[in-house]
């Protein structure tokens, strides 16, 4: 089961951030819709946190010259997890021999 209230909150936050970008750029909703080649209702829905397609989000961010914002969703790793694991070993693994049976 998913937490829809958490999703709703994130959609509202995303919408508020898009609205702030739009206002900083000096566009009204109609101008941004035309610039992004999306419908006015798409801009309104996006800004009000009522859902939107990924295509609309990308078009709007491009129109606002903020597509670099998408890089924050999946930043390039600066350290490879494999390299970290390889760096932890001091050398090749050695087998421990125990004497068998008897005394």
Short mmCIF file of C-alpha atoms in Angstrom, two decimals:
data_model
loop_
_atom_site.label_atom_id
_atom_site.label_comp_id
_atom_site.label_asym_id
_atom_site.label_seq_id
_atom_site.Cartn_x
_atom_site.Cartn_y
_atom_site.Cartn_z
CA UNK A 1 0.00 0.00 0.00
CA UNK A 2 1.30 3.46 -0.86
CA UNK A 3 1.13 6.62 1.20
CA UNK A 4 -0.95 8.92 -1.00
CA UNK A 5 -0.75 11.81 1.47
CA UNK A 6 3.05 11.73 1.18
CA UNK A 7 2.77 11.70 -2.60
CA UNK A 8 0.30 14.56 -2.50
CA UNK A 9 2.69 16.56 -0.34
CA UNK A 10 5.56 15.97 -2.75
CA UNK A 11 3.42 16.95 -5.73
CA UNK A 12 2.44 20.15 -3.93
CA UNK A 13 6.09 20.93 -3.16
CA UNK A 14 7.10 20.28 -6.77
CA UNK A 15 4.27 22.53 -7.96
CA UNK A 16 5.32 25.31 -5.62
CA UNK A 17 8.89 25.09 -6.85
CA UNK A 18 7.78 25.20 -10.49
CA UNK A 19 5.57 28.22 -9.69
CA UNK A 20 8.53 29.97 -8.04
CA UNK A 21 10.71 29.29 -11.10
CA UNK A 22 7.98 30.65 -13.38
CA UNK A 23 7.53 33.81 -11.33
CA UNK A 24 11.30 34.36 -11.10
CA UNK A 25 11.44 34.10 -14.90
CA UNK A 26 8.64 36.69 -15.18
CA UNK A 27 6.08 34.51 -16.98
CA UNK A 28 2.39 34.20 -16.33
CA UNK A 29 0.86 30.74 -16.63
CA UNK A 30 -0.45 31.33 -20.16
CA UNK A 31 2.93 32.50 -21.46
CA UNK A 32 4.70 29.52 -19.91
CA UNK A 33 2.14 27.13 -21.38
CA UNK A 34 2.76 28.55 -24.86
CA UNK A 35 6.52 28.53 -24.40
CA UNK A 36 6.50 24.93 -23.15
CA UNK A 37 3.94 23.86 -25.79
CA UNK A 38 1.56 22.46 -23.19
CA UNK A 39 -1.99 23.36 -22.26
CA UNK A 40 -2.77 26.06 -19.73
CA UNK A 41 -4.62 23.48 -17.63
CA UNK A 42 -1.42 21.39 -17.53
CA UNK A 43 0.46 24.32 -16.00
CA UNK A 44 -2.33 24.94 -13.50
CA UNK A 45 -2.47 21.26 -12.51
CA UNK A 46 1.30 21.05 -12.19
CA UNK A 47 1.58 24.14 -10.03
CA UNK A 48 -1.34 23.11 -7.84
CA UNK A 49 0.08 19.65 -7.20
CA UNK A 50 -2.76 17.89 -8.97
CA UNK A 51 -0.59 15.57 -11.00
CA UNK A 52 1.16 15.94 -14.30
CA UNK A 53 2.97 13.85 -16.84
CA UNK A 54 6.72 13.57 -16.89
CA UNK A 55 6.62 14.98 -20.42
CA UNK A 56 4.91 18.15 -19.12
CA UNK A 57 7.41 18.56 -16.28
CA UNK A 58 10.33 18.22 -18.70
CA UNK A 59 8.82 20.67 -21.22
CA UNK A 60 8.13 23.21 -18.48
CA UNK A 61 11.63 22.90 -17.02
CA UNK A 62 13.16 23.31 -20.47
CA UNK A 63 11.03 26.38 -21.14
CA UNK A 64 12.26 27.82 -17.83
CA UNK A 65 15.88 26.94 -18.70
CA UNK A 66 15.95 24.75 -15.60
CA UNK A 67 16.45 21.31 -17.13
CA UNK A 68 19.63 20.93 -15.05
CA UNK A 69 17.18 20.59 -12.17
CA UNK A 70 16.53 17.06 -13.47
CA UNK A 71 20.15 16.13 -12.74
CA UNK A 72 19.38 16.36 -9.03
CA UNK A 73 16.99 13.41 -9.42
CA UNK A 74 19.81 11.08 -10.36
CA UNK A 75 23.22 12.61 -9.71
CA UNK A 76 26.29 11.02 -11.23
CA UNK A 77 28.03 8.86 -8.64
CA UNK A 78 31.37 10.24 -7.58
CA UNK A 79 32.52 7.00 -5.97
CA UNK A 80 31.88 3.57 -7.33
CA UNK A 81 30.49 1.18 -4.70
CA UNK A 82 32.57 -1.59 -6.30
CA UNK A 83 35.76 0.46 -5.89
CA UNK A 84 34.89 1.05 -2.23
CA UNK A 85 34.52 -2.69 -1.67
CA UNK A 86 37.74 -3.45 -3.53
CA UNK A 87 39.60 -0.86 -1.48
CA UNK A 88 38.55 -2.46 1.79
CA UNK A 89 40.45 -5.67 1.25
CA UNK A 90 44.09 -5.60 2.33
CA UNK A 91 45.03 -8.35 -0.08
CA UNK A 92 43.82 -11.64 -1.41
CA UNK A 93 41.79 -13.78 0.95
CA UNK A 94 43.74 -16.49 2.64
CA UNK A 95 42.44 -19.79 3.79
CA UNK A 96 42.77 -20.64 7.46
CA UNK A 97 44.11 -24.14 8.02
CA UNK A 98 43.25 -26.00 11.20
CA UNK A 99 44.88 -29.21 12.27
CA UNK A 100 42.65 -32.24 11.98
CA UNK A 101 41.57 -34.69 14.61
CA UNK A 102 43.74 -36.32 17.24
CA UNK A 103 45.58 -34.55 19.90
#
